[in-house]
Amino acid sequence: MKWKDQLQCPVIIIGMHRSGSSMLSRILNRSGIFMGLFQEHNAEALRFLKINRLLLNEHGASWLEPKEVSNSNHDFPDNLSLYREHFKLGIESKIYRRWFYNYPWGWKDPRNTFTLPFWLSRFPKAKVVHIHRDGRQVAMSLFRRNQRKGEVHDQRLNDVGFGFRLWEKYLMQVEEWKRRGISFIDVEYEAVTDASKNVVKLLERHLDHEMRIDPTGPASMHDIPDRLEELAASSSLMKQYGYL
C-alpha cells in the first residue's frame, strides 16, 4: 500500500468502556499496527482522546451522556498533521518520515462509538472494529473501577443499573451505524481473550494484517446481582449479541 493510502486508512476501535478495547488496541500495536506513541493508561492515544472529548463537549455530551457527533466548529489539525503527531514525526529526515508514512496505524477510544461520523468524514477509508462484551460484566466492571483510586469517579456508576443502560446506549449506537450502512466488524471480548481462530481470521481479513494474539486465560468475572440479571433478561441487545 502506498503511503498516502496508508495515511487515509487508520484502524478505529469502537465499543463500550470496559469491553476490551484497551486489550484489543494493545494486540494491534503488538501486531505492528501503531496505536499511538503517547497514550494514557487505558491505551488511548492522547491527541485523539482530547479531540473526542472536545467533540462531545461541543455537543453538550460526555462519555457518560454521549451523543452522536458528525461535525465540529473546532479548527483541528489536518490528517497529515495528526498522523505525524501520532508517530511524533518532526524534524527527522524525509527518508525516515516516508518509512513511517507507510506504517499501519490507528487509535482506540470508546468515545469513537459516537464520534465515528466525524472521523469517517476525515478518513473515509478507515477500518473500523467494534468490540463488545456481556453487558452484565461491563456494568460490574464499571462499578468496580469506580471504587479504585486513580480512576475518574462518578456517583452514577455506583448504580449498576446505570452502567447497564449505558452499555445499551453504546450498543444501540453501533446498531444505528449498521442501519446506516457503515462498514465494520464485530469481535467479542471472550473470543479475543481465547485467541479464537475465527476472530483472528476475521481481524486479519478486515485489517489486511497478520495478528499476534495469544490466549490470556479466562477473563475476570464479577458476581452479578439479581437486579442486574433482571435488566439483562429484559434487554433485546443481550439476546441479539448472544449473551442470553
XYZ file of C-alpha atoms in Angstrom:
244
model
C 0.000 0.000 0.000
C 1.304 3.442 -0.900
C 1.964 5.780 1.999
C -0.771 8.215 1.003
C -3.290 5.375 1.092
C -1.936 4.127 4.419
C -2.396 7.591 5.857
C -6.091 7.536 4.953
C -6.750 4.025 6.309
C -6.439 4.127 10.100
C -7.917 1.415 12.280
C -10.622 2.892 14.524
C -11.737 0.831 17.520
C -15.244 1.452 18.834
C -17.223 -0.144 21.654
C -18.434 0.409 25.189
C -15.995 1.137 28.016
C -14.772 -1.958 29.912
C -15.444 -4.138 26.871
C -11.856 -4.973 25.920
C -10.939 -2.097 23.630
C -7.690 -1.472 25.553
C -6.773 -5.135 25.218
C -7.556 -5.087 21.503
C -5.554 -1.891 20.987
C -2.502 -3.450 22.632
C -2.889 -6.559 20.474
C -2.960 -4.438 17.317
C 0.057 -2.466 18.484
C 1.952 -5.700 19.207
C 0.948 -6.950 15.768
C 2.520 -3.935 14.058
C -0.413 -1.535 13.791
C 0.843 1.563 15.580
C -1.778 2.809 18.044
C -0.019 5.974 19.185
C 3.232 6.992 20.841
C 1.642 8.915 23.708
C -1.153 7.016 25.443
C -2.915 7.199 28.771
C -3.223 4.122 30.987
C -6.253 2.780 29.084
C -4.262 2.683 25.819
C -5.999 5.729 24.370
C -3.845 7.917 22.120
C -3.844 11.272 23.872
C -4.413 13.521 20.851
C -7.444 11.558 19.646
C -8.769 11.270 23.187
C -8.560 15.045 23.534
C -10.319 15.612 20.217
C -13.110 13.181 21.102
C -13.649 14.926 24.420
C -13.820 18.294 22.668
C -16.275 16.926 20.097
C -18.616 15.533 22.737
C -18.331 18.612 24.912
C -19.128 20.829 21.922
C -22.429 18.967 21.594
C -23.198 19.072 25.320
C -22.208 15.448 25.803
C -19.627 13.240 27.508
C -18.777 9.537 27.631
C -21.370 9.160 30.392
C -24.000 11.147 28.494
C -22.989 10.515 24.877
C -24.497 11.904 21.688
C -23.851 11.281 18.032
C -21.314 13.740 16.617
C -20.880 14.282 12.890
C -19.397 17.798 12.654
C -17.493 20.410 14.598
C -16.685 24.103 14.597
C -13.250 23.454 16.091
C -10.197 24.063 13.931
C -8.488 20.683 14.307
C -5.148 19.756 12.667
C -5.323 18.242 9.186
C -4.949 14.487 8.658
C -1.250 14.578 7.851
C -0.515 16.624 10.969
C -2.475 14.170 13.110
C -0.589 11.265 11.582
C 2.789 12.900 12.135
C 1.910 13.683 15.743
C 0.695 10.093 16.231
C 4.224 8.912 15.423
C 5.866 12.076 16.768
C 7.439 12.852 13.405
C 9.004 16.291 13.240
C 12.447 17.317 12.152
C 13.610 13.818 11.178
C 14.874 13.139 7.674
C 12.442 12.777 4.791
C 13.507 9.147 4.341
C 12.694 8.405 7.992
C 9.311 10.081 7.750
C 8.500 8.321 4.489
C 9.168 4.939 6.135
C 6.692 5.731 8.897
C 4.164 7.107 6.436
C 3.883 3.574 5.079
C 3.181 2.128 8.521
C -0.329 0.929 9.508
C -1.849 2.891 12.350
C -4.989 3.606 14.313
C -6.391 4.551 17.684
C -8.759 3.300 20.340
C -11.307 5.265 22.343
C -14.812 4.130 23.332
C -15.954 7.683 22.510
C -15.272 6.799 18.868
C -18.589 4.957 19.077
C -20.372 8.311 18.974
C -17.846 10.452 17.072
C -17.452 7.896 14.272
C -19.214 10.022 11.586
C -16.784 12.857 12.250
C -13.780 10.568 11.845
C -15.172 8.864 8.748
C -15.716 12.272 7.143
C -11.971 12.770 7.531
C -10.844 9.179 6.962
C -13.487 7.582 4.699
C -11.270 4.528 4.112
C -10.822 3.829 7.820
C -11.115 0.228 9.004
C -13.496 0.095 11.957
C -13.573 -2.663 14.580
C -16.310 -2.962 17.224
C -15.522 -4.993 20.335
C -18.359 -5.977 22.657
C -18.820 -7.781 25.963
C -21.652 -9.108 28.136
C -23.463 -6.040 29.483
C -23.692 -7.509 32.967
C -19.928 -7.853 33.180
C -19.466 -4.352 31.743
C -21.771 -2.835 34.371
C -19.969 -4.632 37.184
C -16.545 -3.677 35.817
C -17.613 -0.016 35.699
C -18.844 -0.310 39.277
C -15.596 -1.934 40.478
C -13.411 0.594 38.677
C -15.400 3.411 40.253
C -14.194 2.217 43.667
C -10.498 2.347 42.771
C -8.157 5.212 43.478
C -6.585 6.923 40.494
C -9.635 6.478 38.260
C -12.235 9.006 37.185
C -15.130 8.704 39.622
C -18.804 9.405 39.069
C -21.537 8.730 41.587
C -23.831 7.395 38.882
C -21.506 4.461 38.271
C -22.191 3.169 41.765
C -25.566 2.159 40.323
C -25.039 -0.997 38.249
C -28.341 -0.294 36.523
C -26.949 2.969 35.205
C -23.870 1.124 33.908
C -26.006 -1.470 32.154
C -28.209 1.155 30.496
C -25.073 2.983 29.379
C -23.858 -0.257 27.789
C -27.183 -0.488 25.954
C -26.832 3.087 24.741
C -23.412 2.364 23.217
C -24.606 -0.804 21.525
C -27.740 0.886 20.210
C -25.475 3.483 18.596
C -23.463 0.698 16.998
C -26.704 -0.803 15.686
C -27.589 2.604 14.251
C -24.330 2.664 12.293
C -25.190 -0.763 10.911
C -28.593 0.509 9.785
C -26.887 3.384 8.006
C -24.608 1.009 6.143
C -21.329 1.904 7.860
C -18.899 -0.965 7.333
C -17.149 -2.559 10.310
C -16.661 -5.907 12.008
C -17.840 -7.123 15.423
C -15.494 -9.067 17.694
C -16.448 -10.499 21.061
C -14.346 -9.944 24.173
C -14.170 -13.600 25.171
C -13.222 -14.667 21.638
C -10.278 -12.271 21.728
C -9.090 -13.411 25.172
C -9.340 -17.010 23.924
C -7.477 -16.113 20.701
C -10.263 -17.836 18.773
C -9.128 -18.850 15.290
C -12.302 -17.372 13.850
C -11.725 -13.945 15.388
C -8.049 -13.976 14.371
C -9.013 -14.713 10.772
C -11.755 -12.093 10.873
C -9.354 -9.401 12.075
C -6.655 -10.387 9.616
C -9.066 -10.320 6.702
C -10.623 -6.990 7.698
C -7.347 -5.238 8.529
C -5.256 -6.990 5.871
C -2.625 -7.563 8.516
C -1.272 -10.566 10.406
C -2.410 -10.683 14.017
C -0.336 -11.748 17.032
C -2.957 -12.833 19.552
C -2.029 -15.084 22.444
C -4.654 -16.581 24.759
C -4.785 -14.641 28.021
C -6.786 -17.168 30.000
C -10.305 -16.758 31.394
C -11.465 -13.179 31.740
C -12.130 -11.905 35.241
C -15.800 -12.403 36.066
C -17.890 -10.489 38.569
C -20.751 -11.707 40.724
C -23.966 -10.432 39.180
C -26.659 -9.037 41.492
C -30.282 -10.058 40.922
C -31.275 -6.559 39.806
C -28.725 -6.662 37.015
C -29.877 -10.115 35.955
C -33.409 -8.759 35.676
C -32.268 -5.858 33.495
C -30.295 -8.213 31.296
C -33.220 -10.615 30.888
C -35.380 -7.809 29.502
C -32.696 -6.445 27.137
C -33.100 -7.315 23.456
C -29.432 -6.438 22.915
C -28.312 -9.151 25.330
C -30.198 -11.677 23.233
C -29.112 -10.165 19.908
C -25.437 -10.371 20.821
C -25.767 -13.893 22.169
C -25.262 -13.223 25.870
C -28.528 -14.863 26.888
